Coordinates of C-alpha atoms in Angstrom, one line a residue:
Chain A
M1 CA 5.8 23.0 29.3
R2 CA 3.4 25.1 31.3
L3 CA 2.4 24.0 34.7
S4 CA -1.3 23.8 34.4
S5 CA -3.7 21.9 36.7
G6 CA -4.2 19.3 33.9
N7 CA -0.5 18.7 33.7
I8 CA -0.3 18.2 37.4
L9 CA -3.1 15.7 37.5
H10 CA -1.6 13.9 34.5
A11 CA 1.8 13.7 36.4
L12 CA 0.0 12.5 39.6
G13 CA -1.8 9.8 37.6
L14 CA 1.4 8.6 36.0
T15 CA 3.2 8.5 39.3
A16 CA 0.4 6.4 40.8
V17 CA 0.5 4.0 37.9
I18 CA 4.3 3.8 38.1
L19 CA 4.3 3.2 41.8
F20 CA 1.5 0.6 41.5
T21 CA 3.5 -1.2 38.8
L22 CA 7.0 -1.0 40.2
F23 CA 6.3 -1.4 43.9
P24 CA 6.0 -5.2 43.7
F25 CA 9.3 -5.3 41.9
Y26 CA 10.9 -3.1 44.4
W27 CA 9.5 -5.4 47.2
M28 CA 10.8 -8.5 45.5
V29 CA 14.3 -7.2 44.8
S30 CA 14.7 -5.5 48.2
A31 CA 13.5 -8.6 50.0
S32 CA 16.0 -10.7 48.2
F33 CA 18.7 -8.7 49.9
K34 CA 17.1 -8.7 53.4
T35 CA 17.5 -11.2 56.2
Q36 CA 14.5 -13.3 57.0
A37 CA 14.0 -11.2 60.2
D38 CA 14.0 -8.0 58.2
I39 CA 11.6 -9.4 55.6
L40 CA 9.1 -10.4 58.3
A41 CA 9.5 -7.2 60.4
S42 CA 6.3 -5.2 60.9
P43 CA 6.2 -2.3 60.3
P44 CA 8.5 -3.0 57.3
V45 CA 12.2 -2.1 57.5
W46 CA 13.1 0.4 54.8
L47 CA 16.7 0.8 55.7
F48 CA 18.6 -2.4 56.2
T49 CA 22.1 -4.0 55.7
P50 CA 21.9 -5.9 52.4
T51 CA 23.0 -9.5 52.4
L52 CA 23.9 -11.7 49.5
D53 CA 23.2 -14.9 51.4
H54 CA 20.0 -15.8 49.5
Y55 CA 21.8 -15.5 46.2
R56 CA 24.7 -17.5 47.5
E57 CA 22.2 -20.1 48.6
I58 CA 20.3 -20.3 45.3
F59 CA 23.4 -20.3 43.1
A60 CA 24.8 -23.1 45.2
D61 CA 21.6 -25.0 44.6
S62 CA 22.0 -26.8 41.3
K63 CA 18.2 -27.0 41.1
V64 CA 17.8 -23.3 40.5
I65 CA 20.6 -23.0 38.0
G66 CA 19.3 -26.1 36.1
A67 CA 15.7 -24.7 36.2
V68 CA 16.8 -21.3 34.8
G69 CA 18.6 -23.3 32.1
N70 CA 15.5 -25.4 31.3
S71 CA 13.4 -22.3 31.2
L72 CA 15.8 -20.6 28.8
I73 CA 15.9 -23.7 26.5
I74 CA 12.2 -24.1 26.5
A75 CA 11.3 -20.4 26.1
T76 CA 13.9 -19.8 23.4
A77 CA 13.0 -22.9 21.4
T78 CA 9.3 -22.1 21.7
T79 CA 9.7 -18.5 20.6
A80 CA 12.0 -19.5 17.7
L81 CA 9.6 -22.2 16.5
A82 CA 6.5 -20.0 16.9
V83 CA 8.1 -17.2 14.8
L84 CA 9.5 -19.6 12.3
L85 CA 6.2 -21.3 11.7
G86 CA 3.9 -18.4 12.5
A87 CA 5.4 -15.6 10.3
P88 CA 5.1 -17.5 7.0
A89 CA 1.5 -18.6 8.0
A90 CA 0.7 -15.0 8.7
F91 CA 2.1 -14.0 5.3
A92 CA -0.2 -16.4 3.6
L93 CA -3.2 -15.2 5.7
A94 CA -2.4 -11.6 5.0
R95 CA -1.8 -11.8 1.3
Y96 CA -3.5 -14.8 -0.3
D97 CA -7.0 -15.8 -0.8
F98 CA -7.8 -19.4 -0.3
R99 CA -10.8 -21.5 0.7
G100 CA -11.6 -21.6 4.4
K101 CA -9.3 -18.7 5.1
S102 CA -11.6 -16.9 7.5
D103 CA -12.4 -20.2 9.3
L104 CA -8.8 -20.9 9.7
W105 CA -8.2 -17.4 10.9
F106 CA -10.9 -17.9 13.5
W107 CA -9.7 -21.3 14.5
F108 CA -6.2 -19.9 15.3
I109 CA -7.6 -17.5 17.8
S110 CA -10.2 -19.9 19.2
N111 CA -7.3 -22.1 20.4
R112 CA -6.8 -19.4 23.0
M113 CA -10.4 -19.4 24.2
T114 CA -10.1 -22.6 26.1
S115 CA -9.0 -22.3 29.7
P116 CA -5.6 -24.1 30.0
I117 CA -6.7 -26.1 33.1
V118 CA -9.4 -27.8 31.1
L119 CA -6.8 -29.4 28.9
A120 CA -4.3 -30.1 31.7
L121 CA -5.5 -33.7 32.5
P122 CA -5.9 -34.9 28.8
V123 CA -2.5 -33.4 28.0
Y124 CA -1.0 -35.1 31.0
I125 CA -2.4 -38.5 30.0
L126 CA -1.3 -38.0 26.4
A127 CA 2.2 -37.1 27.5
L128 CA 2.3 -40.1 29.8
Q129 CA 1.2 -42.5 27.0
L130 CA 3.8 -41.0 24.6
K131 CA 6.4 -41.3 27.3
M132 CA 7.1 -37.6 27.0
L133 CA 6.7 -36.5 30.6
D134 CA 9.5 -34.6 32.0
T135 CA 11.1 -33.7 28.6
H136 CA 11.8 -30.3 27.1
L137 CA 9.9 -31.3 24.0
V138 CA 6.5 -31.7 25.7
L139 CA 6.6 -28.2 27.1
I140 CA 7.9 -26.7 23.9
L141 CA 5.0 -28.4 22.0
I142 CA 2.4 -27.3 24.5
Y143 CA 3.7 -23.7 24.6
L144 CA 3.8 -23.7 20.8
T145 CA 0.1 -24.4 20.7
F146 CA -0.6 -21.4 22.9
N147 CA 1.9 -19.1 21.2
L148 CA 1.5 -19.8 17.6
P149 CA -2.0 -18.2 17.4
I150 CA -0.7 -15.0 19.0
V151 CA 2.2 -14.9 16.6
V152 CA 0.0 -15.5 13.6
W153 CA -2.5 -12.9 14.7
I154 CA -0.1 -10.1 15.4
C155 CA 2.1 -10.8 12.3
T156 CA -1.0 -11.1 10.0
D157 CA -2.1 -7.7 11.2
Q158 CA 1.4 -6.3 10.7
F159 CA 1.8 -7.8 7.2
K160 CA -1.6 -6.5 6.2
S161 CA -0.5 -3.0 6.9
I162 CA 2.3 -3.3 4.3
P163 CA 1.1 -1.7 1.1
P164 CA 0.4 -4.4 -1.6
D165 CA 2.0 -2.2 -4.2
L166 CA 5.4 -3.1 -2.7
E167 CA 4.8 -6.8 -3.3
Q168 CA 3.6 -6.1 -6.8
A169 CA 6.6 -4.0 -7.5
A170 CA 8.8 -6.8 -6.3
R171 CA 6.9 -9.3 -8.5
L172 CA 7.6 -7.2 -11.5
D173 CA 11.2 -7.0 -10.4
G174 CA 11.3 -10.7 -10.7
A175 CA 11.1 -11.7 -7.0
D176 CA 9.4 -15.1 -6.2
Q177 CA 7.1 -15.5 -3.2
F178 CA 9.8 -16.6 -0.8
T179 CA 12.0 -13.7 -1.8
I180 CA 9.1 -11.3 -1.4
F181 CA 8.5 -12.7 2.1
R182 CA 12.2 -12.6 3.1
K183 CA 13.2 -9.3 1.5
I184 CA 10.0 -7.2 1.9
Y185 CA 7.7 -8.7 4.5
L186 CA 10.3 -9.8 7.1
P187 CA 12.2 -6.5 7.4
L188 CA 9.1 -4.4 7.1
G189 CA 7.1 -6.6 9.5
A190 CA 10.0 -6.7 12.1
P191 CA 8.0 -4.6 14.7
G192 CA 5.1 -7.1 14.7
I193 CA 7.4 -10.1 14.7
A194 CA 9.3 -8.6 17.7
V195 CA 6.1 -8.0 19.6
S196 CA 4.9 -11.5 19.0
A197 CA 8.3 -12.9 19.9
I198 CA 8.4 -11.1 23.2
F199 CA 4.8 -12.2 24.0
S200 CA 5.8 -15.7 23.2
F201 CA 8.9 -15.6 25.3
I202 CA 7.3 -14.1 28.3
F203 CA 4.4 -16.6 28.2
S204 CA 6.7 -19.6 27.9
W205 CA 9.0 -18.2 30.6
N206 CA 6.3 -17.5 33.1
E207 CA 4.0 -20.5 32.5
L208 CA 3.5 -22.5 35.7
L209 CA 0.5 -24.8 35.3
Y210 CA 1.7 -27.1 32.5
A211 CA 5.3 -26.9 33.7
L212 CA 4.0 -28.2 37.1
V213 CA 1.9 -30.9 35.6
L214 CA 4.2 -32.2 33.0
T215 CA 7.6 -32.1 34.7
R216 CA 9.1 -34.1 37.5
R217 CA 12.8 -33.8 38.3
D218 CA 14.9 -33.3 35.2
V219 CA 13.1 -30.5 33.3
Q220 CA 11.6 -28.4 36.1
T221 CA 11.4 -24.8 34.9
A222 CA 12.2 -21.7 37.0
P223 CA 8.7 -20.9 38.2
V224 CA 8.2 -24.5 39.3
V225 CA 11.4 -24.5 41.3
A226 CA 10.4 -21.1 42.9
T227 CA 7.1 -22.4 44.0
S228 CA 8.7 -25.7 45.3
F229 CA 10.4 -23.6 48.0
M230 CA 6.9 -23.0 49.4
S231 CA 6.7 -26.2 51.4
G232 CA 7.4 -27.1 55.0
Y233 CA 6.7 -25.0 58.1
E234 CA 8.7 -21.9 57.3
L235 CA 8.6 -20.0 54.0
P236 CA 12.1 -19.0 52.9
W237 CA 11.0 -15.6 51.6
G238 CA 14.5 -14.4 50.9
K239 CA 15.3 -17.4 48.7
I240 CA 12.0 -17.2 46.9
M241 CA 12.5 -13.5 46.2
A242 CA 16.0 -14.0 45.1
T243 CA 14.9 -16.8 42.7
G244 CA 12.1 -14.5 41.5
T245 CA 14.6 -11.7 40.8
V246 CA 16.8 -14.2 38.8
I247 CA 13.7 -15.3 36.9
V248 CA 12.7 -11.8 36.0
L249 CA 16.1 -10.7 34.8
P250 CA 16.4 -12.5 31.4
V251 CA 12.9 -11.4 30.4
T252 CA 13.7 -7.8 31.3
I253 CA 16.9 -8.0 29.3
F254 CA 15.1 -9.6 26.3
A255 CA 12.3 -6.9 26.6
L256 CA 14.8 -4.1 26.7
I257 CA 16.6 -5.4 23.5
V258 CA 13.4 -5.6 21.5
S259 CA 11.5 -2.7 23.2
R260 CA 12.4 -0.2 20.5
H261 CA 10.7 -2.5 17.9
M262 CA 7.9 -3.3 20.4
V263 CA 6.8 0.3 20.9
R264 CA 6.8 0.8 17.2
G265 CA 4.8 -2.3 16.8
L266 CA 2.2 -1.6 19.4
T267 CA 1.5 1.9 18.1
M268 CA 1.5 0.9 14.5
G269 CA -1.7 1.8 12.7
A270 CA -2.6 4.3 15.4
T271 CA -1.4 7.3 13.4
K272 CA -2.3 6.1 10.0
Chain B
M1 CA 4.9 -3.3 -36.5
T2 CA 2.7 -4.1 -33.6
F3 CA 4.7 -4.4 -30.5
L4 CA 1.9 -4.5 -27.9
Q5 CA -1.3 -6.2 -28.8
L6 CA -4.5 -6.5 -26.7
D7 CA -7.0 -8.7 -28.4
N8 CA -10.6 -8.7 -27.1
I9 CA -9.4 -8.5 -23.6
K10 CA -12.0 -9.0 -20.9
K11 CA -11.9 -8.9 -17.1
T12 CA -14.6 -9.8 -14.6
F13 CA -14.5 -9.7 -10.9
G14 CA -17.1 -12.3 -9.9
E15 CA -20.3 -11.0 -11.5
L16 CA -18.9 -7.6 -12.2
S17 CA -17.6 -7.0 -15.7
V18 CA -14.9 -4.4 -15.6
I19 CA -13.2 -4.6 -19.0
K20 CA -15.7 -5.6 -21.7
G21 CA -13.6 -6.5 -24.7
V22 CA -10.8 -4.1 -25.5
N23 CA -8.7 -4.1 -28.7
I24 CA -5.6 -2.0 -28.6
S25 CA -2.3 -2.2 -30.5
A26 CA 0.8 -0.1 -30.1
S27 CA 3.9 -0.1 -32.2
K28 CA 7.5 0.0 -30.9
G29 CA 8.5 3.3 -29.3
E30 CA 5.0 4.6 -29.1
F31 CA 3.7 6.6 -26.2
V32 CA 0.1 5.4 -25.5
V33 CA -2.0 7.0 -22.9
F34 CA -5.1 5.4 -21.4
V35 CA -7.4 8.2 -20.3
G36 CA -10.9 8.1 -18.8
P37 CA -12.9 9.0 -15.7
S38 CA -12.3 7.0 -12.5
G39 CA -13.7 3.5 -12.6
C40 CA -13.4 3.2 -16.4
G41 CA -11.0 0.3 -16.1
K42 CA -7.8 2.0 -17.3
S43 CA -5.7 1.0 -14.3
T44 CA -7.1 -2.5 -14.4
L45 CA -6.1 -2.7 -18.1
L46 CA -2.6 -1.5 -17.3
R47 CA -2.2 -4.0 -14.5
M48 CA -3.3 -6.7 -16.9
I49 CA -0.5 -5.8 -19.2
A50 CA 1.9 -5.9 -16.3
G51 CA 0.5 -9.3 -15.3
L52 CA -0.7 -8.2 -11.9
E53 CA -4.3 -8.9 -12.8
D54 CA -5.4 -12.1 -14.5
V55 CA -7.0 -11.8 -17.9
T56 CA -10.5 -13.3 -17.9
S57 CA -10.5 -13.8 -21.7
G58 CA -8.7 -12.5 -24.7
T59 CA -5.0 -12.5 -25.7
L60 CA -2.2 -10.2 -24.8
S61 CA 1.0 -10.2 -26.7
I62 CA 4.3 -8.3 -26.3
D63 CA 6.9 -8.2 -29.1
G64 CA 5.1 -11.0 -31.0
K65 CA 5.0 -13.3 -28.0
D66 CA 1.7 -14.4 -26.3
V67 CA 2.1 -13.4 -22.7
T68 CA -1.6 -13.6 -21.6
Y69 CA -0.7 -16.1 -18.8
E70 CA 2.9 -15.3 -18.4
E71 CA 4.5 -14.4 -15.0
P72 CA 4.8 -10.6 -14.5
A73 CA 8.6 -10.8 -14.3
K74 CA 8.9 -12.7 -17.6
R75 CA 7.0 -10.1 -19.6
E76 CA 10.0 -7.7 -19.4
V77 CA 7.8 -4.8 -18.5
S78 CA 8.3 -2.3 -15.7
M79 CA 5.8 -0.2 -13.9
V80 CA 5.8 3.1 -12.0
F81 CA 3.1 3.0 -9.4
Q82 CA 0.9 5.8 -8.3
S83 CA 2.2 5.3 -4.7
Y84 CA 5.8 4.9 -6.2
A85 CA 6.0 1.6 -4.2
L86 CA 9.6 2.2 -3.2
Y87 CA 11.0 -0.4 -0.7
P88 CA 11.1 1.8 2.4
H89 CA 13.8 -0.2 4.1
M90 CA 16.3 -0.1 1.2
S91 CA 18.5 2.8 0.0
V92 CA 17.8 4.4 -3.3
F93 CA 20.6 2.4 -4.8
E94 CA 19.2 -0.9 -3.4
N95 CA 15.7 0.1 -4.6
M96 CA 17.0 0.4 -8.1
A97 CA 19.3 -2.6 -7.9
F98 CA 16.6 -5.0 -6.5
G99 CA 15.4 -6.1 -9.9
L100 CA 18.9 -6.5 -11.2
R101 CA 19.9 -8.6 -8.3
M102 CA 16.8 -10.8 -8.9
A103 CA 18.0 -11.2 -12.5
K104 CA 21.4 -12.3 -11.0
L105 CA 23.5 -9.6 -12.8
S106 CA 27.1 -9.1 -11.8
E107 CA 27.8 -6.5 -9.1
D108 CA 29.8 -4.4 -11.7
E109 CA 26.9 -4.5 -14.2
I110 CA 24.4 -3.5 -11.4
K111 CA 26.6 -0.6 -10.4
R112 CA 27.0 0.5 -14.0
R113 CA 23.3 0.4 -14.7
V114 CA 22.2 2.1 -11.6
A115 CA 24.8 4.9 -12.1
E116 CA 23.6 5.3 -15.7
A117 CA 19.9 5.6 -14.6
A118 CA 20.9 7.9 -11.7
R119 CA 22.7 10.2 -14.1
I120 CA 19.8 10.4 -16.5
L121 CA 17.4 11.2 -13.7
Q122 CA 19.9 13.4 -11.8
I123 CA 19.5 11.5 -8.6
E124 CA 23.2 10.6 -8.2
P125 CA 23.6 12.5 -4.8
L126 CA 20.6 10.6 -3.4
L127 CA 21.8 7.0 -3.9
E128 CA 22.6 6.3 -0.3
R129 CA 19.4 7.8 1.1
K130 CA 16.3 5.9 2.3
P131 CA 13.0 6.8 0.5
R132 CA 11.6 8.5 3.6
A133 CA 14.4 11.1 3.3
L134 CA 13.3 12.1 -0.2
S135 CA 10.8 14.6 -1.4
G136 CA 7.8 13.6 -3.5
G137 CA 9.5 14.6 -6.7
Q138 CA 12.7 12.7 -5.8
R139 CA 10.7 9.6 -5.0
Q140 CA 9.1 9.9 -8.3
R141 CA 12.5 10.0 -10.0
V142 CA 13.7 7.0 -8.1
A143 CA 10.6 5.1 -9.0
I144 CA 11.2 5.9 -12.7
G145 CA 14.9 5.0 -12.2
R146 CA 13.9 1.6 -10.8
S147 CA 12.0 0.9 -14.0
I148 CA 14.7 2.2 -16.3
V149 CA 17.6 0.0 -15.0
R150 CA 15.9 -3.1 -16.1
N151 CA 15.8 -2.1 -19.7
P152 CA 12.2 -3.3 -20.1
K153 CA 10.4 -3.8 -23.4
I154 CA 7.5 -1.6 -22.2
F155 CA 7.3 1.0 -19.5
L156 CA 4.0 1.2 -17.6
F157 CA 2.9 4.3 -15.7
D158 CA -0.1 4.2 -13.4
E159 CA -1.1 7.8 -12.7
P160 CA 2.5 8.6 -11.7
L161 CA 2.1 12.3 -11.2
S162 CA -1.2 12.4 -9.3
N163 CA 0.6 12.7 -5.9
L164 CA 2.7 15.8 -6.9
D165 CA 1.8 19.4 -6.6
A166 CA 0.8 21.3 -9.8
E167 CA 4.2 22.8 -10.5
L168 CA 6.2 19.6 -10.0
R169 CA 3.6 17.8 -12.0
S170 CA 4.2 19.9 -15.1
Q171 CA 7.9 19.7 -14.6
M172 CA 7.8 15.9 -14.3
R173 CA 5.5 15.7 -17.3
V174 CA 8.2 17.4 -19.4
E175 CA 10.8 15.0 -18.0
I176 CA 8.8 12.0 -18.8
A177 CA 8.3 13.3 -22.4
K178 CA 12.1 13.8 -22.7
L179 CA 12.8 10.4 -21.2
H180 CA 10.5 8.9 -23.8
R181 CA 12.3 10.7 -26.6
N182 CA 15.8 9.8 -25.3
L183 CA 15.1 6.2 -24.6
G184 CA 12.8 5.6 -27.6
A185 CA 11.0 3.2 -25.4
T186 CA 7.4 2.0 -25.7
M187 CA 5.3 3.5 -22.9
V188 CA 1.8 3.0 -21.7
Y189 CA 0.6 5.7 -19.3
V190 CA -2.6 5.8 -17.4
T191 CA -4.1 9.1 -16.3
H192 CA -7.4 10.8 -15.7
D193 CA -5.9 14.2 -16.5
Q194 CA -6.6 15.1 -20.1
V195 CA -3.8 17.6 -20.1
E196 CA -1.2 14.9 -19.4
A197 CA -2.9 12.8 -22.1
M198 CA -2.8 15.5 -24.7
T199 CA 0.8 16.6 -24.0
L200 CA 2.5 13.2 -23.6
A201 CA 0.7 10.9 -26.0
D202 CA 1.5 9.8 -29.5
R203 CA -1.9 8.0 -29.2
I204 CA -4.7 8.4 -26.7
V205 CA -7.1 5.6 -25.8
V206 CA -10.2 7.0 -24.3
L207 CA -12.0 4.5 -22.1
R208 CA -15.4 4.5 -20.5
A209 CA -17.0 1.8 -18.4
G210 CA -14.6 -0.9 -19.6
L211 CA -14.9 -0.1 -23.3
V212 CA -12.8 1.9 -25.7
E213 CA -14.6 5.0 -26.8
Q214 CA -12.0 6.2 -29.3
I215 CA -8.3 5.7 -30.2
G216 CA -6.3 8.4 -32.0
S217 CA -3.6 11.0 -31.8
P218 CA -4.3 14.0 -29.5
T219 CA -5.1 16.2 -32.5
E220 CA -7.5 13.6 -34.0
L221 CA -9.4 13.3 -30.7
Y222 CA -9.6 17.1 -30.4
D223 CA -10.5 17.8 -34.0
R224 CA -12.7 14.7 -34.8
P225 CA -14.1 13.2 -31.6
A226 CA -16.2 10.1 -32.3
N227 CA -18.9 11.0 -29.8
T228 CA -20.0 13.5 -27.2
F229 CA -18.1 11.6 -24.4
V230 CA -14.8 12.0 -26.1
A231 CA -15.6 15.5 -27.2
G232 CA -16.5 16.4 -23.6
F233 CA -13.5 14.6 -22.1
I234 CA -10.8 16.0 -24.4
G235 CA -10.3 19.7 -24.1
S236 CA -10.7 22.0 -21.1
P237 CA -13.0 23.6 -20.2
K238 CA -15.5 21.0 -21.6
M239 CA -17.2 21.4 -24.9
N240 CA -20.6 23.1 -24.9
F241 CA -23.6 21.2 -26.4
L242 CA -26.7 22.9 -27.7
T243 CA -29.7 20.9 -28.9
A244 CA -30.8 22.2 -32.3
K245 CA -33.4 21.2 -34.8
V246 CA -32.8 20.4 -38.4
T247 CA -34.9 22.7 -40.6
G248 CA -33.3 21.9 -43.9
A249 CA -30.8 19.4 -45.3
D250 CA -29.3 18.7 -48.7
A251 CA -26.1 16.8 -49.9
S252 CA -23.6 19.3 -48.5
S253 CA -25.3 21.7 -46.1
L254 CA -27.6 21.9 -43.2
Q255 CA -30.0 24.4 -41.7
L256 CA -30.3 24.3 -38.0
S257 CA -32.5 26.3 -35.6
H258 CA -32.0 27.1 -32.0
P259 CA -33.5 30.0 -30.0
A260 CA -30.0 31.3 -29.2
F261 CA -28.8 31.5 -32.8
A262 CA -28.8 35.0 -34.4
G263 CA -31.9 35.0 -36.5
E264 CA -32.7 31.7 -34.8
S265 CA -31.1 29.7 -37.6
L266 CA -27.7 28.6 -38.7
S267 CA -26.6 27.4 -42.2
L268 CA -23.7 25.1 -42.2
A269 CA -21.7 23.2 -44.8
H270 CA -21.2 19.6 -43.6
G271 CA -19.9 16.6 -45.4
S272 CA -22.4 14.2 -43.8
A273 CA -25.3 16.6 -44.1
S274 CA -27.4 14.1 -46.1
K275 CA -27.5 11.8 -43.0
A276 CA -29.8 14.3 -41.3
K277 CA -33.5 14.7 -42.0
V278 CA -35.6 17.7 -41.6
G279 CA -37.2 17.6 -38.1
D280 CA -34.3 15.7 -36.5
K281 CA -32.6 16.9 -33.4
L282 CA -28.8 17.4 -33.5
L283 CA -26.3 18.3 -30.8
V284 CA -24.2 21.3 -31.7
G285 CA -20.8 21.1 -30.1
L286 CA -18.9 24.4 -29.5
R287 CA -15.5 24.5 -27.7
P288 CA -15.2 27.3 -25.1
E289 CA -11.8 28.4 -26.6
H290 CA -13.3 28.7 -30.1
L291 CA -16.1 31.0 -29.1
D292 CA -15.2 34.6 -29.9
V293 CA -16.8 37.4 -27.9
A294 CA -15.7 40.0 -30.5
A295 CA -16.8 38.3 -33.7
P296 CA -18.2 40.7 -36.3
A297 CA -21.1 38.4 -37.1
P298 CA -22.0 36.6 -33.9
L299 CA -23.8 33.3 -33.8
L300 CA -25.1 33.2 -30.2
R301 CA -27.0 35.5 -28.0
L302 CA -26.4 34.7 -24.4
T303 CA -27.0 35.9 -20.9
V304 CA -24.0 36.2 -18.6
D305 CA -24.2 34.2 -15.4
F306 CA -20.7 34.7 -14.1
A307 CA -17.2 35.6 -15.2
E308 CA -14.0 34.3 -13.7
N309 CA -10.8 36.4 -14.2
L310 CA -7.9 34.0 -14.7
G311 CA -5.4 36.7 -15.1
G312 CA -4.5 36.6 -18.8
S313 CA -7.8 35.2 -19.8
T314 CA -11.4 35.1 -18.6
Q315 CA -13.8 32.2 -18.4
I316 CA -17.4 33.3 -18.9
Y317 CA -20.3 31.1 -17.8
A318 CA -23.3 32.1 -19.9
R319 CA -26.8 30.7 -20.5
T320 CA -29.4 30.5 -23.2
G321 CA -32.7 29.3 -21.8
E322 CA -31.9 26.1 -19.8
E323 CA -28.6 25.4 -21.7
A324 CA -25.2 26.6 -20.3
V325 CA -22.4 27.8 -22.5
T326 CA -18.8 28.3 -21.3
I327 CA -16.6 30.7 -23.1
L328 CA -12.8 31.1 -22.7
T329 CA -11.5 34.4 -24.0
N330 CA -8.4 36.4 -23.8
G331 CA -8.3 39.7 -22.0
R332 CA -10.8 40.9 -19.4
P333 CA -14.1 41.8 -21.0
D334 CA -16.3 44.0 -18.8
L335 CA -19.2 41.8 -17.9
T336 CA -21.6 41.7 -15.0
P337 CA -24.1 38.9 -14.3
G338 CA -27.4 39.4 -16.3
D339 CA -25.6 41.2 -19.2
Q340 CA -26.6 40.2 -22.7
M341 CA -23.7 39.2 -24.8
A342 CA -22.9 37.7 -28.2
A343 CA -20.4 35.2 -29.3
G344 CA -19.3 34.0 -32.7
I345 CA -17.4 31.0 -34.0
D346 CA -15.6 29.9 -37.1
P347 CA -18.1 27.4 -38.8
R348 CA -15.2 25.0 -39.3
H349 CA -15.0 24.6 -35.5
I350 CA -18.6 23.6 -35.1
Y351 CA -19.1 19.9 -34.2
L352 CA -22.3 18.0 -34.8
F353 CA -23.6 14.9 -33.0
T354 CA -26.7 12.8 -33.3
P355 CA -29.0 12.8 -30.2
D356 CA -27.5 9.5 -29.1
G357 CA -24.1 11.2 -29.0
L358 CA -22.3 9.9 -32.1
A359 CA -20.5 12.3 -34.4
L360 CA -22.5 13.1 -37.5

């Protein structure tokens, strides 16, 4: 590639974006290996002797392990259910005509227009009455209501981009609706499904508000536990940062696994 | 015996009437081509035979069985799509095997049938490939292979060659004709290309605006078109039409006059001459390839507009008054725009139509 001024500007811009995005991660991860004194030092200490004390501390704390476990259960269950329910719904919306289709379509996305905090109190009272406070199920159900519309929207869009001829060829080949969905739409819609799954997983993994409101002791999720360290007179930054790093890790791994599909999914339609 | 029967088939999309009552029958082993301009309803008609479009009214039967409301898969038809519609995530083998798997055939039988079809279409080396690794012509073969393996009662083709380049198109045209001969299968083929229609069909159905204009063998349509639409559609370049006046008519002959005619009049023997009356207007149809620039007793006096050298032949665009006349001739006559020229024709090749377009 020739080194033109445009290229240099482009590279500088990219570098700025990368620094801006990655610096907080660097700060979090490096702080998790620093002593409290190093963390609070001003000007910041760039060279330090790493310590694993914070990790020892959080892994010794059953609360953190339990919370990561809870988060995994809730995020995985939510994602699985959202895809399991959302993909067939998207197939129907993409390929069939039925009464009220456009209203239903709009209703799905309008679910996301309400600010979550507006519903926090009613949902809390509901969960209280149903004796569902501090259970995995209540969070899974709540997250499902937020994630399902996203899954349906992304998957519908993806399924619509599959040529209808394929479905008709399959019908002539003797495939029933379920087989068409399973053998044609699922494999060809994999990028969209992967994108919606990762959105769903990240949302459920990171969600704080409802997790804070609806859990007490048994089902606290990782973000709730991380914020619970922020009490008392001294903020244990090292511990918070180490917990943060542990929280980010599964999502990063999950994202790396599906990223190949994800990039394909996000750029889909751009070149057509 | 009638194998495929369409009886007063109609199709409406909401208020819009697309097929307005079509009757077609085909016998076993026949190659029927639906031809017509875009929007004439030919693809819709084909998709109704396949069961991919609902029939609004009328009955459709295949092999003596009423299948008007039957599921596509149970009609035992197969279709080759314009887009080929190959499953992109499956290998060529799996594409061809898909329908057989749906029919729950044994794995041995599936392998045998796919191998057989692959042999016929010479795609054996491609069986493990994905469709994206195939050329257009190869995809076309796989699409045909997918329809062969199921041993259908009727093969349906929806403009299968329109995505191929000219050379490949004529090559595949020959292959489809061979395939029809070797399999002896009933085929229904949709195209807007009259060359494909002429070369492939046992019988051509000419459609316009949801109605059948004429059904007949390629020769019948060429020699005895029912109306000016069919006359203009079949044959390339298009038939020329001149509006002439009847100056004399008896039981077996007609006198016509037109300013371009030599001596401004033409005397013509015609079986239906008595239907015309003196003073009527008639359309005189002249095929470009029948006009002879070297005729000893020319019929037309024309002015040259333009001449296209096609290598072995020349296409001449000429004019008489406001009316244009195209001539296709062998060789390279030396013509420049504005030249006067003459052209003759064998009177047996003159077509006559009433002013509303029907053959006289």
